[in-house]
Tab-separated table of N, CA and C in Angstrom:
chain	number	residue	atom	x	y	z
A	1	MET	N	-15.286	-27.419	-22.001
A	1	MET	CA	-16.114	-26.895	-20.931
A	1	MET	C	-15.273	-26.615	-19.685
A	2	LYS	N	-14.341	-27.536	-19.404
A	2	LYS	CA	-13.487	-27.363	-18.240
A	2	LYS	C	-12.638	-26.098	-18.386
A	3	ASN	N	-12.097	-25.865	-19.604
A	3	ASN	CA	-11.286	-24.666	-19.838
A	3	ASN	C	-12.108	-23.391	-19.681
A	4	LEU	N	-13.356	-23.429	-20.114
A	4	LEU	CA	-14.235	-22.276	-19.969
A	4	LEU	C	-14.475	-21.977	-18.491
A	5	LEU	N	-14.687	-23.020	-17.703
A	5	LEU	CA	-14.904	-22.859	-16.269
A	5	LEU	C	-13.661	-22.273	-15.598
A	6	ILE	N	-12.487	-22.764	-15.972
A	6	ILE	CA	-11.241	-22.261	-15.402
A	6	ILE	C	-11.039	-20.800	-15.795
A	7	ALA	N	-11.281	-20.466	-17.063
A	7	ALA	CA	-11.119	-19.087	-17.531
A	7	ALA	C	-12.074	-18.148	-16.800
A	8	THR	N	-13.294	-18.576	-16.578
A	8	THR	CA	-14.274	-17.770	-15.860
A	8	THR	C	-13.831	-17.550	-14.420
A	9	ALA	N	-13.310	-18.594	-13.788
A	9	ALA	CA	-12.843	-18.477	-12.407
A	9	ALA	C	-11.664	-17.513	-12.318
A	10	VAL	N	-10.744	-17.576	-13.262
A	10	VAL	CA	-9.585	-16.677	-13.270
A	10	VAL	C	-10.039	-15.234	-13.444
A	11	LEU	N	-10.964	-14.985	-14.363
A	11	LEU	CA	-11.466	-13.628	-14.565
A	11	LEU	C	-12.182	-13.115	-13.320
A	12	PHE	N	-12.945	-13.987	-12.669
A	12	PHE	CA	-13.648	-13.597	-11.456
A	12	PHE	C	-12.658	-13.224	-10.357
A	13	LEU	N	-11.622	-14.032	-10.190
A	13	LEU	CA	-10.604	-13.738	-9.174
A	13	LEU	C	-9.853	-12.452	-9.502
A	14	ALA	N	-9.574	-12.227	-10.775
A	14	ALA	CA	-8.880	-11.000	-11.173
A	14	ALA	C	-9.751	-9.781	-10.881
A	15	ALA	N	-11.042	-9.904	-11.105
A	15	ALA	CA	-11.963	-8.797	-10.838
A	15	ALA	C	-12.050	-8.499	-9.352
A	16	CYS	N	-11.835	-9.510	-8.514
A	16	CYS	CA	-11.906	-9.337	-7.068
A	16	CYS	C	-10.571	-8.918	-6.469
A	17	ALA	N	-9.548	-8.800	-7.287
A	17	ALA	CA	-8.218	-8.473	-6.780
A	17	ALA	C	-8.251	-7.133	-6.057
A	18	LYS	N	-7.522	-7.077	-4.991
A	18	LYS	CA	-7.467	-5.858	-4.197
A	18	LYS	C	-6.708	-4.774	-4.959
A	19	THR	N	-7.211	-3.558	-4.850
A	19	THR	CA	-6.488	-2.434	-5.439
A	19	THR	C	-5.429	-1.997	-4.436
A	20	PRO	N	-4.360	-1.384	-4.922
A	20	PRO	CA	-3.308	-0.978	-3.988
A	20	PRO	C	-3.773	0.136	-3.059
A	21	ASP	N	-3.095	0.231	-1.946
A	21	ASP	CA	-3.371	1.259	-0.956
A	21	ASP	C	-2.175	2.204	-0.942
A	22	TRP	N	-2.413	3.513	-1.030
A	22	TRP	CA	-1.342	4.496	-1.063
A	22	TRP	C	-1.539	5.511	0.053
A	23	ASP	N	-0.426	6.023	0.523
A	23	ASP	CA	-0.449	7.143	1.461
A	23	ASP	C	0.807	7.956	1.198
A	24	TYR	N	0.706	9.268	1.335
A	24	TYR	CA	1.872	10.100	1.075
A	24	TYR	C	1.787	11.411	1.839
A	25	ASP	N	2.934	12.049	1.965
A	25	ASP	CA	3.061	13.332	2.629
A	25	ASP	C	2.699	14.422	1.621
A	26	LYS	N	1.600	15.129	1.871
A	26	LYS	CA	1.139	16.158	0.935
A	26	LYS	C	2.081	17.354	0.863
A	27	SER	N	2.936	17.512	1.866
A	27	SER	CA	3.859	18.650	1.845
A	27	SER	C	5.142	18.349	1.063
A	28	ALA	N	5.356	17.105	0.692
A	28	ALA	CA	6.565	16.733	-0.059
A	28	ALA	C	6.452	17.196	-1.506
A	29	ASP	N	7.560	17.696	-2.042
A	29	ASP	CA	7.603	18.131	-3.437
A	29	ASP	C	8.202	16.988	-4.264
A	30	PHE	N	7.352	16.172	-4.810
A	30	PHE	CA	7.787	14.975	-5.533
A	30	PHE	C	8.498	15.310	-6.845
A	31	SER	N	8.326	16.524	-7.345
A	31	SER	CA	9.000	16.899	-8.590
A	31	SER	C	10.518	17.025	-8.401
A	32	ASN	N	10.980	17.142	-7.155
A	32	ASN	CA	12.413	17.234	-6.870
A	32	ASN	C	13.098	15.868	-6.866
A	33	TYR	N	12.342	14.805	-6.883
A	33	TYR	CA	12.924	13.465	-6.785
A	33	TYR	C	13.245	12.930	-8.174
A	34	LYS	N	14.539	12.867	-8.466
A	34	LYS	CA	14.994	12.389	-9.775
A	34	LYS	C	15.838	11.121	-9.677
A	35	THR	N	16.405	10.864	-8.495
A	35	THR	CA	17.281	9.702	-8.322
A	35	THR	C	16.826	8.889	-7.121
A	36	PHE	N	17.153	7.600	-7.141
A	36	PHE	CA	16.784	6.713	-6.038
A	36	PHE	C	17.876	5.693	-5.794
A	37	SER	N	17.832	5.131	-4.608
A	37	SER	CA	18.702	4.027	-4.226
A	37	SER	C	17.943	3.197	-3.195
A	38	TRP	N	18.472	2.067	-2.881
A	38	TRP	CA	17.838	1.189	-1.894
A	38	TRP	C	18.379	1.480	-0.503
A	39	VAL	N	17.523	1.419	0.491
A	39	VAL	CA	17.966	1.516	1.881
A	39	VAL	C	19.023	0.437	2.073
A	40	PRO	N	20.185	0.782	2.632
A	40	PRO	CA	21.281	-0.193	2.705
A	40	PRO	C	20.932	-1.537	3.350
A	41	ASN	N	20.133	-1.550	4.388
A	41	ASN	CA	19.814	-2.818	5.040
A	41	ASN	C	18.418	-3.335	4.693
A	42	ALA	N	17.876	-2.873	3.579
A	42	ALA	CA	16.545	-3.326	3.151
A	42	ALA	C	16.591	-4.819	2.844
A	43	SER	N	15.620	-5.541	3.360
A	43	SER	CA	15.561	-6.977	3.116
A	43	SER	C	14.112	-7.434	3.135
A	44	LEU	N	13.719	-8.063	2.083
A	44	LEU	CA	12.368	-8.611	1.999
A	44	LEU	C	12.225	-9.861	2.859
A	45	THR	N	13.319	-10.586	3.044
A	45	THR	CA	13.264	-11.881	3.730
A	45	THR	C	13.459	-11.774	5.238
A	46	LYS	N	13.774	-10.586	5.742
A	46	LYS	CA	13.999	-10.409	7.177
A	46	LYS	C	12.695	-10.622	7.948
A	47	ASN	N	12.724	-11.430	8.962
A	47	ASN	CA	11.593	-11.700	9.867
A	47	ASN	C	10.390	-12.334	9.167
A	48	VAL	N	10.594	-12.975	8.037
A	48	VAL	CA	9.489	-13.660	7.361
A	48	VAL	C	9.886	-15.114	7.147
A	49	ALA	N	9.085	-16.003	7.680
A	49	ALA	CA	9.364	-17.435	7.535
A	49	ALA	C	8.306	-18.052	6.619
A	50	ASN	N	8.464	-17.835	5.331
A	50	ASN	CA	7.548	-18.403	4.351
A	50	ASN	C	8.362	-18.763	3.125
A	51	TYR	N	8.106	-19.939	2.592
A	51	TYR	CA	8.932	-20.416	1.486
A	51	TYR	C	8.814	-19.545	0.237
A	52	GLN	N	7.723	-18.794	0.082
A	52	GLN	CA	7.563	-17.982	-1.120
A	52	GLN	C	8.345	-16.668	-1.053
A	53	ILE	N	8.737	-16.252	0.149
A	53	ILE	CA	9.540	-15.042	0.274
A	53	ILE	C	10.976	-15.497	0.498
A	54	SER	N	11.719	-15.487	-0.578
A	54	SER	CA	13.069	-16.022	-0.588
A	54	SER	C	14.001	-15.012	-1.251
A	55	PRO	N	15.316	-15.281	-1.217
A	55	PRO	CA	16.223	-14.395	-1.954
A	55	PRO	C	15.877	-14.301	-3.450
A	56	LEU	N	15.313	-15.350	-4.015
A	56	LEU	CA	14.888	-15.297	-5.425
A	56	LEU	C	13.756	-14.285	-5.609
A	57	MET	N	12.797	-14.309	-4.693
A	57	MET	CA	11.682	-13.370	-4.765
A	57	MET	C	12.167	-11.949	-4.500
A	58	GLU	N	13.115	-11.813	-3.585
A	58	GLU	CA	13.676	-10.498	-3.288
A	58	GLU	C	14.329	-9.891	-4.530
A	59	LYS	N	15.061	-10.706	-5.271
A	59	LYS	CA	15.702	-10.238	-6.505
A	59	LYS	C	14.642	-9.806	-7.526
A	60	ARG	N	13.563	-10.572	-7.645
A	60	ARG	CA	12.492	-10.212	-8.582
A	60	ARG	C	11.863	-8.874	-8.217
A	61	VAL	N	11.613	-8.661	-6.928
A	61	VAL	CA	10.979	-7.416	-6.488
A	61	VAL	C	11.905	-6.239	-6.763
A	62	ARG	N	13.176	-6.362	-6.419
A	62	ARG	CA	14.127	-5.264	-6.652
A	62	ARG	C	14.215	-4.922	-8.144
A	63	GLU	N	14.307	-5.943	-8.979
A	63	GLU	CA	14.400	-5.694	-10.425
A	63	GLU	C	13.137	-5.015	-10.945
A	64	ALA	N	11.978	-5.436	-10.450
A	64	ALA	CA	10.712	-4.841	-10.896
A	64	ALA	C	10.598	-3.389	-10.441
A	65	VAL	N	10.991	-3.099	-9.206
A	65	VAL	CA	10.939	-1.723	-8.701
A	65	VAL	C	11.908	-0.847	-9.492
A	66	ASN	N	13.133	-1.339	-9.701
A	66	ASN	CA	14.111	-0.567	-10.484
A	66	ASN	C	13.548	-0.238	-11.867
A	67	ALA	N	12.982	-1.234	-12.529
A	67	ALA	CA	12.451	-1.038	-13.886
A	67	ALA	C	11.300	-0.028	-13.890
A	68	GLU	N	10.387	-0.121	-12.928
A	68	GLU	CA	9.239	0.797	-12.887
A	68	GLU	C	9.678	2.231	-12.605
A	69	LEU	N	10.599	2.401	-11.653
A	69	LEU	CA	11.050	3.759	-11.337
A	69	LEU	C	11.847	4.364	-12.493
A	70	GLU	N	12.659	3.539	-13.157
A	70	GLU	CA	13.403	4.037	-14.315
A	70	GLU	C	12.467	4.387	-15.468
A	71	LYS	N	11.379	3.615	-15.599
A	71	LYS	CA	10.367	3.918	-16.619
A	71	LYS	C	9.722	5.282	-16.374
A	72	SER	N	9.606	5.650	-15.095
A	72	SER	CA	8.988	6.947	-14.774
A	72	SER	C	9.997	8.089	-14.789
A	73	GLY	N	11.245	7.799	-15.220
A	73	GLY	CA	12.232	8.854	-15.390
A	73	GLY	C	13.233	8.994	-14.262
A	74	MET	N	13.134	8.164	-13.239
A	74	MET	CA	14.094	8.238	-12.142
A	74	MET	C	15.320	7.398	-12.480
A	75	GLN	N	16.435	7.717	-11.829
A	75	GLN	CA	17.688	7.024	-12.111
A	75	GLN	C	18.223	6.374	-10.835
A	76	LEU	N	18.650	5.126	-10.936
A	76	LEU	CA	19.263	4.399	-9.821
A	76	LEU	C	20.700	4.889	-9.668
A	77	VAL	N	21.026	5.370	-8.456
A	77	VAL	CA	22.365	5.894	-8.180
A	77	VAL	C	22.854	5.341	-6.842
A	78	ASP	N	24.061	5.716	-6.459
A	78	ASP	CA	24.624	5.342	-5.173
A	78	ASP	C	23.819	6.018	-4.056
A	79	VAL	N	23.801	5.414	-2.879
A	79	VAL	CA	23.016	5.929	-1.749
A	79	VAL	C	23.339	7.395	-1.453
A	80	ALA	N	24.603	7.764	-1.504
A	80	ALA	CA	25.008	9.132	-1.148
A	80	ALA	C	24.460	10.184	-2.115
A	81	GLN	N	24.164	9.813	-3.352
A	81	GLN	CA	23.653	10.778	-4.335
A	81	GLN	C	22.132	10.697	-4.530
A	82	ALA	N	21.463	9.773	-3.889
A	82	ALA	CA	20.030	9.553	-4.118
A	82	ALA	C	19.169	10.634	-3.469
A	83	ASP	N	18.111	11.015	-4.167
A	83	ASP	CA	17.108	11.926	-3.607
A	83	ASP	C	16.202	11.175	-2.639
A	84	VAL	N	15.855	9.942	-3.019
A	84	VAL	CA	14.994	9.114	-2.170
A	84	VAL	C	15.603	7.726	-2.020
A	85	LEU	N	15.237	7.091	-0.912
A	85	LEU	CA	15.648	5.716	-0.648
A	85	LEU	C	14.413	4.830	-0.676
A	86	ILE	N	14.555	3.656	-1.251
A	86	ILE	CA	13.447	2.715	-1.360
A	86	ILE	C	13.639	1.623	-0.318
A	87	ASN	N	12.584	1.335	0.402
A	87	ASN	CA	12.566	0.234	1.358
A	87	ASN	C	11.346	-0.617	1.054
A	88	TYR	N	11.363	-1.844	1.487
A	88	TYR	CA	10.224	-2.716	1.227
A	88	TYR	C	10.068	-3.738	2.331
A	89	HIS	N	8.834	-4.225	2.448
A	89	HIS	CA	8.489	-5.210	3.459
A	89	HIS	C	7.513	-6.194	2.816
A	90	ALA	N	7.496	-7.374	3.359
A	90	ALA	CA	6.514	-8.358	2.904
A	90	ALA	C	5.999	-9.115	4.119
A	91	SER	N	4.767	-9.525	4.036
A	91	SER	CA	4.203	-10.357	5.097
A	91	SER	C	3.293	-11.399	4.462
A	92	VAL	N	3.138	-12.480	5.163
A	92	VAL	CA	2.247	-13.550	4.725
A	92	VAL	C	1.336	-13.889	5.895
A	93	ASP	N	0.047	-13.853	5.660
A	93	ASP	CA	-0.942	-14.183	6.677
A	93	ASP	C	-1.814	-15.320	6.176
A	94	THR	N	-2.274	-16.127	7.107
A	94	THR	CA	-3.204	-17.194	6.776
A	94	THR	C	-4.616	-16.685	7.048
A	95	LYS	N	-5.474	-16.867	6.076
A	95	LYS	CA	-6.874	-16.461	6.223
A	95	LYS	C	-7.767	-17.673	6.013
A	96	ILE	N	-8.980	-17.550	6.501
A	96	ILE	CA	-9.952	-18.638	6.367
A	96	ILE	C	-11.176	-18.095	5.650
A	97	ASP	N	-11.625	-18.823	4.663
A	97	ASP	CA	-12.824	-18.486	3.905
A	97	ASP	C	-13.907	-19.482	4.307
A	98	VAL	N	-15.053	-18.985	4.735
A	98	VAL	CA	-16.145	-19.846	5.185
A	98	VAL	C	-17.371	-19.562	4.323
A	99	ASP	N	-17.962	-20.614	3.773
A	99	ASP	CA	-19.192	-20.507	3.000
A	99	ASP	C	-20.249	-21.412	3.631
A	100	THR	N	-21.421	-20.858	3.830
A	100	THR	CA	-22.544	-21.643	4.344
A	100	THR	C	-23.709	-21.452	3.390
A	101	PHE	N	-24.314	-22.546	2.991
A	101	PHE	CA	-25.476	-22.450	2.113
A	101	PHE	C	-26.410	-23.618	2.353
A	102	ASN	N	-27.672	-23.402	1.983
A	102	ASN	CA	-28.688	-24.447	2.125
A	102	ASN	C	-28.564	-25.412	0.969
A	103	VAL	N	-28.591	-26.674	1.274
A	103	VAL	CA	-28.476	-27.671	0.220
A	103	VAL	C	-29.787	-28.416	-0.015
A	104	GLY	N	-30.791	-28.111	0.736
A	104	GLY	CA	-32.076	-28.769	0.499
A	104	GLY	C	-33.103	-28.375	1.547
A	105	TYR	N	-34.340	-28.632	1.221
A	105	TYR	CA	-35.432	-28.329	2.124
A	105	TYR	C	-36.396	-29.501	2.052
A	106	GLY	N	-36.879	-29.906	3.171
A	106	GLY	CA	-37.771	-31.059	3.113
A	106	GLY	C	-38.799	-31.039	4.222
A	107	ALA	N	-39.861	-31.766	3.960
A	107	ALA	CA	-40.916	-31.943	4.963
A	107	ALA	C	-41.234	-33.426	5.026
A	108	ARG	N	-41.397	-33.898	6.216
A	108	ARG	CA	-41.722	-35.325	6.389
A	108	ARG	C	-43.041	-35.415	7.135
A	109	TRP	N	-43.945	-36.201	6.607
A	109	TRP	CA	-45.254	-36.307	7.233
A	109	TRP	C	-45.332	-37.490	8.172
A	110	ASN	N	-44.436	-38.451	8.007
A	110	ASN	CA	-44.492	-39.563	8.945
A	110	ASN	C	-43.865	-39.173	10.288
A	111	TYR	N	-43.106	-38.072	10.279
A	111	TYR	CA	-42.642	-37.450	11.518
A	111	TYR	C	-43.171	-36.035	11.481
A	112	TRP	N	-43.368	-35.462	12.614
A	112	TRP	CA	-43.840	-34.089	12.638
A	112	TRP	C	-42.661	-33.152	12.441
A	113	GLY	N	-42.738	-32.270	11.466
A	113	GLY	CA	-41.713	-31.248	11.328
A	113	GLY	C	-41.271	-31.036	9.899
A	114	MET	N	-40.601	-29.942	9.737
A	114	MET	CA	-40.011	-29.575	8.456
A	114	MET	C	-38.598	-29.083	8.751
A	115	GLY	N	-37.774	-29.039	7.745
A	115	GLY	CA	-36.414	-28.561	7.984
A	115	GLY	C	-35.627	-28.428	6.703
A	116	TYR	N	-34.430	-28.023	6.851
A	116	TYR	CA	-33.537	-27.901	5.702
A	116	TYR	C	-32.130	-28.290	6.144
A	117	ASN	N	-31.346	-28.646	5.181
A	117	ASN	CA	-29.953	-29.013	5.444
A	117	ASN	C	-29.056	-27.832	5.103
A	118	THR	N	-28.075	-27.639	5.915
A	118	THR	CA	-27.105	-26.571	5.685
A	118	THR	C	-25.736	-27.208	5.554
A	119	GLN	N	-24.979	-26.715	4.573
A	119	GLN	CA	-23.618	-27.206	4.391
A	119	GLN	C	-22.656	-26.040	4.558
A	120	THR	N	-21.636	-26.241	5.369
A	120	THR	CA	-20.621	-25.222	5.593
A	120	THR	C	-19.269	-25.782	5.164
A	121	THR	N	-18.554	-24.994	4.357
A	121	THR	CA	-17.212	-25.393	3.948
A	121	THR	C	-16.232	-24.299	4.373
A	122	THR	N	-15.050	-24.719	4.758
A	122	THR	CA	-13.999	-23.769	5.116
A	122	THR	C	-12.753	-24.078	4.306
A	123	ARG	N	-12.056	-23.018	3.950
A	123	ARG	CA	-10.806	-23.147	3.209
A	123	ARG	C	-9.787	-22.211	3.833
A	124	GLU	N	-8.607	-22.727	4.031
A	124	GLU	CA	-7.513	-21.916	4.553
A	124	GLU	C	-6.604	-21.547	3.381
A	125	TYR	N	-6.183	-20.287	3.325
A	125	TYR	CA	-5.309	-19.857	2.243
A	125	TYR	C	-4.363	-18.772	2.766
A	126	GLU	N	-3.308	-18.531	2.004
A	126	GLU	CA	-2.320	-17.537	2.394
A	126	GLU	C	-2.476	-16.274	1.559
A	127	VAL	N	-2.347	-15.133	2.245
A	127	VAL	CA	-2.405	-13.833	1.592
A	127	VAL	C	-1.073	-13.139	1.854
A	128	GLY	N	-0.461	-12.678	0.784
A	128	GLY	CA	0.799	-11.953	0.906
A	128	GLY	C	0.569	-10.469	0.706
A	129	THR	N	1.333	-9.653	1.418
A	129	THR	CA	1.266	-8.202	1.274
A	129	THR	C	2.662	-7.682	0.976
A	130	LEU	N	2.774	-6.872	-0.065
A	130	LEU	CA	4.029	-6.221	-0.413
A	130	LEU	C	3.861	-4.731	-0.153
A	131	ILE	N	4.785	-4.158	0.615
A	131	ILE	CA	4.752	-2.741	0.962
A	131	ILE	C	6.025	-2.088	0.423
A	132	LEU	N	5.871	-0.996	-0.296
A	132	LEU	CA	7.007	-0.227	-0.801
A	132	LEU	C	6.998	1.147	-0.128
A	133	ASP	N	8.144	1.533	0.428
A	133	ASP	CA	8.298	2.830	1.082
A	133	ASP	C	9.282	3.689	0.299
A	134	VAL	N	8.978	4.984	0.218
A	134	VAL	CA	9.887	5.955	-0.381
A	134	VAL	C	10.231	6.951	0.725
A	135	VAL	N	11.529	7.045	1.017
A	135	VAL	CA	12.015	7.883	2.110
A	135	VAL	C	12.865	9.007	1.523
A	136	ASP	N	12.570	10.239	1.925
A	136	ASP	CA	13.389	11.373	1.515
A	136	ASP	C	14.749	11.220	2.204
A	137	ARG	N	15.810	11.113	1.409
A	137	ARG	CA	17.132	10.842	1.989
A	137	ARG	C	17.625	12.001	2.853
A	138	ALA	N	17.393	13.237	2.432
A	138	ALA	CA	17.892	14.398	3.177
A	138	ALA	C	17.262	14.503	4.565
A	139	SER	N	15.962	14.299	4.655
A	139	SER	CA	15.265	14.437	5.943
A	139	SER	C	15.075	13.102	6.660
A	140	ASN	N	15.327	12.004	5.950
A	140	ASN	CA	15.118	10.651	6.485
A	140	ASN	C	13.661	10.437	6.918
A	141	GLN	N	12.730	11.049	6.192
A	141	GLN	CA	11.305	10.939	6.495
A	141	GLN	C	10.580	10.167	5.395
A	142	LEU	N	9.647	9.343	5.811
A	142	LEU	CA	8.803	8.620	4.862
A	142	LEU	C	7.923	9.626	4.133
A	143	VAL	N	7.941	9.608	2.792
A	143	VAL	CA	7.121	10.553	2.025
A	143	VAL	C	6.039	9.851	1.212
A	144	TRP	N	6.188	8.536	0.992
A	144	TRP	CA	5.190	7.810	0.199
A	144	TRP	C	5.224	6.344	0.592
A	145	ARG	N	4.061	5.726	0.660
A	145	ARG	CA	3.967	4.287	0.933
A	145	ARG	C	2.866	3.708	0.057
A	146	GLY	N	3.168	2.569	-0.545
A	146	GLY	CA	2.184	1.843	-1.331
A	146	GLY	C	2.195	0.384	-0.921
A	147	ALA	N	1.026	-0.221	-0.926
A	147	ALA	CA	0.927	-1.626	-0.515
A	147	ALA	C	-0.153	-2.323	-1.326
A	148	LYS	N	0.041	-3.611	-1.517
A	148	LYS	CA	-0.968	-4.422	-2.187
A	148	LYS	C	-0.917	-5.821	-1.614
A	149	GLU	N	-2.087	-6.377	-1.414
A	149	GLU	CA	-2.160	-7.752	-0.933
A	149	GLU	C	-2.847	-8.610	-1.974
A	150	GLY	N	-2.546	-9.872	-1.931
A	150	GLY	CA	-3.160	-10.806	-2.862
A	150	GLY	C	-2.975	-12.232	-2.388
A	151	ARG	N	-3.813	-13.076	-2.895
A	151	ARG	CA	-3.773	-14.492	-2.539
A	151	ARG	C	-2.538	-15.134	-3.165
A	152	LEU	N	-1.754	-15.829	-2.353
A	152	LEU	CA	-0.544	-16.482	-2.851
A	152	LEU	C	-0.902	-17.786	-3.552
A	153	GLN	N	-0.248	-18.008	-4.669
A	153	GLN	CA	-0.461	-19.217	-5.450
A	153	GLN	C	0.767	-20.113	-5.318
A	154	LYS	N	0.546	-21.362	-5.072
A	154	LYS	CA	1.651	-22.314	-4.985
A	154	LYS	C	1.852	-22.975	-6.342
A	155	ASN	N	2.985	-23.625	-6.482
A	155	ASN	CA	3.313	-24.397	-7.687
A	155	ASN	C	3.339	-23.539	-8.949
A	156	GLN	N	3.886	-22.336	-8.850
A	156	GLN	CA	4.028	-21.491	-10.029
A	156	GLN	C	5.438	-21.638	-10.581
A	157	SER	N	5.558	-21.457	-11.871
A	157	SER	CA	6.876	-21.488	-12.502
A	157	SER	C	7.610	-20.195	-12.148
A	158	PRO	N	8.938	-20.199	-12.248
A	158	PRO	CA	9.686	-18.962	-12.004
A	158	PRO	C	9.235	-17.829	-12.934
A	159	GLU	N	8.896	-18.151	-14.174
A	159	GLU	CA	8.439	-17.135	-15.120
A	159	GLU	C	7.117	-16.512	-14.652
A	160	LYS	N	6.223	-17.336	-14.164
A	160	LYS	CA	4.928	-16.842	-13.688
A	160	LYS	C	5.115	-15.982	-12.440
A	161	ARG	N	5.992	-16.410	-11.533
A	161	ARG	CA	6.264	-15.615	-10.329
A	161	ARG	C	6.825	-14.243	-10.714
A	162	THR	N	7.736	-14.216	-11.689
A	162	THR	CA	8.319	-12.953	-12.153
A	162	THR	C	7.241	-12.058	-12.750
A	163	GLU	N	6.369	-12.636	-13.550
A	163	GLU	CA	5.279	-11.876	-14.168
A	163	GLU	C	4.345	-11.284	-13.106
A	164	VAL	N	3.997	-12.073	-12.101
A	164	VAL	CA	3.107	-11.601	-11.038
A	164	VAL	C	3.756	-10.466	-10.254
A	165	ILE	N	5.045	-10.596	-9.952
A	165	ILE	CA	5.756	-9.541	-9.219
A	165	ILE	C	5.810	-8.260	-10.051
A	166	LYS	N	6.106	-8.373	-11.339
A	166	LYS	CA	6.152	-7.182	-12.197
A	166	LYS	C	4.802	-6.472	-12.205
A	167	GLU	N	3.714	-7.227	-12.325
A	167	GLU	CA	2.374	-6.638	-12.341
A	167	GLU	C	2.045	-5.991	-11.001
A	168	THR	N	2.396	-6.662	-9.911
A	168	THR	CA	2.104	-6.134	-8.574
A	168	THR	C	2.867	-4.845	-8.324
A	169	VAL	N	4.160	-4.834	-8.621
A	169	VAL	CA	4.979	-3.636	-8.412
A	169	VAL	C	4.487	-2.494	-9.298
A	170	ALA	N	4.174	-2.774	-10.544
A	170	ALA	CA	3.651	-1.731	-11.442
A	170	ALA	C	2.352	-1.161	-10.891
A	171	ASN	N	1.520	-2.026	-10.350
A	171	ASN	CA	0.250	-1.594	-9.780
A	171	ASN	C	0.471	-0.717	-8.553
A	172	ILE	N	1.381	-1.118	-7.685
A	172	ILE	CA	1.666	-0.322	-6.485
A	172	ILE	C	2.237	1.042	-6.875
A	173	LEU	N	3.190	1.047	-7.791
A	173	LEU	CA	3.860	2.291	-8.165
A	173	LEU	C	3.083	3.127	-9.186
A	174	SER	N	1.888	2.693	-9.547
A	174	SER	CA	1.093	3.454	-10.515
A	174	SER	C	0.700	4.833	-9.982
A	175	ASN	N	0.821	5.037	-8.679
A	175	ASN	CA	0.511	6.345	-8.079
A	175	ASN	C	1.759	6.965	-7.448
A	176	PHE	N	2.909	6.680	-8.023
A	176	PHE	CA	4.134	7.341	-7.594
A	176	PHE	C	4.813	7.965	-8.792
A	177	PRO	N	5.119	9.245	-8.761
A	177	PRO	CA	4.706	10.177	-7.722
A	177	PRO	C	3.193	10.363	-7.725
A	178	PRO	N	2.652	10.749	-6.574
A	178	PRO	CA	1.182	10.854	-6.469
A	178	PRO	C	0.616	11.859	-7.454
A	179	GLN	N	-0.516	11.505	-8.013
A	179	GLN	CA	-1.225	12.406	-8.929
A	179	GLN	C	-1.996	13.410	-8.074
A	180	SER	N	-2.053	14.657	-8.508
A	180	SER	CA	-2.793	15.655	-7.731
A	180	SER	C	-4.274	15.283	-7.730
A	181	VAL	N	-4.862	15.405	-6.567
A	181	VAL	CA	-6.269	15.050	-6.390
A	181	VAL	C	-7.108	16.308	-6.588
A	182	LYS	N	-8.067	16.221	-7.476
A	182	LYS	CA	-8.974	17.352	-7.722
A	182	LYS	C	-10.110	17.304	-6.722
A	183	GLN	N	-10.350	18.409	-6.080
A	183	GLN	CA	-11.405	18.475	-5.079
A	183	GLN	C	-12.729	18.799	-5.721
């Protein structure tokens, strides 16, 4: 029974997962982009003080992005030969979840009045956001941005962290290059 409850909770959380957010320059010709490289000073850990964003996590993100872009036919090359440069950012925010519900209703005749009890619970949790930028190297202009946020989980194995990063990056890059929108 406990496993069923846990499985149901996991499915519910997965169903509530945020979909990625994309934005891109409609005037950019994405069919010209065949090669990529990383922005030379790109760093996931810069200006972020959170134990989950570490050089280990940075390596996982880079490997996942490289694999996804290569899967879509792009080739990792030196910065000087790249059509586009990849940059990335991460942030961690603390959010609060508040639930209020009635836990009972009662009437007392030995005292005048009726009423109900209300219970409020609060939970603090961390939400991480991963942002991937694609910059046209020739013009040095941002042509595509994708982002996804999700609730951070503590006490995960390195294998689980790698799996989550691969899924997140694949999800973000699922619209790169952007699919034409039918009006």
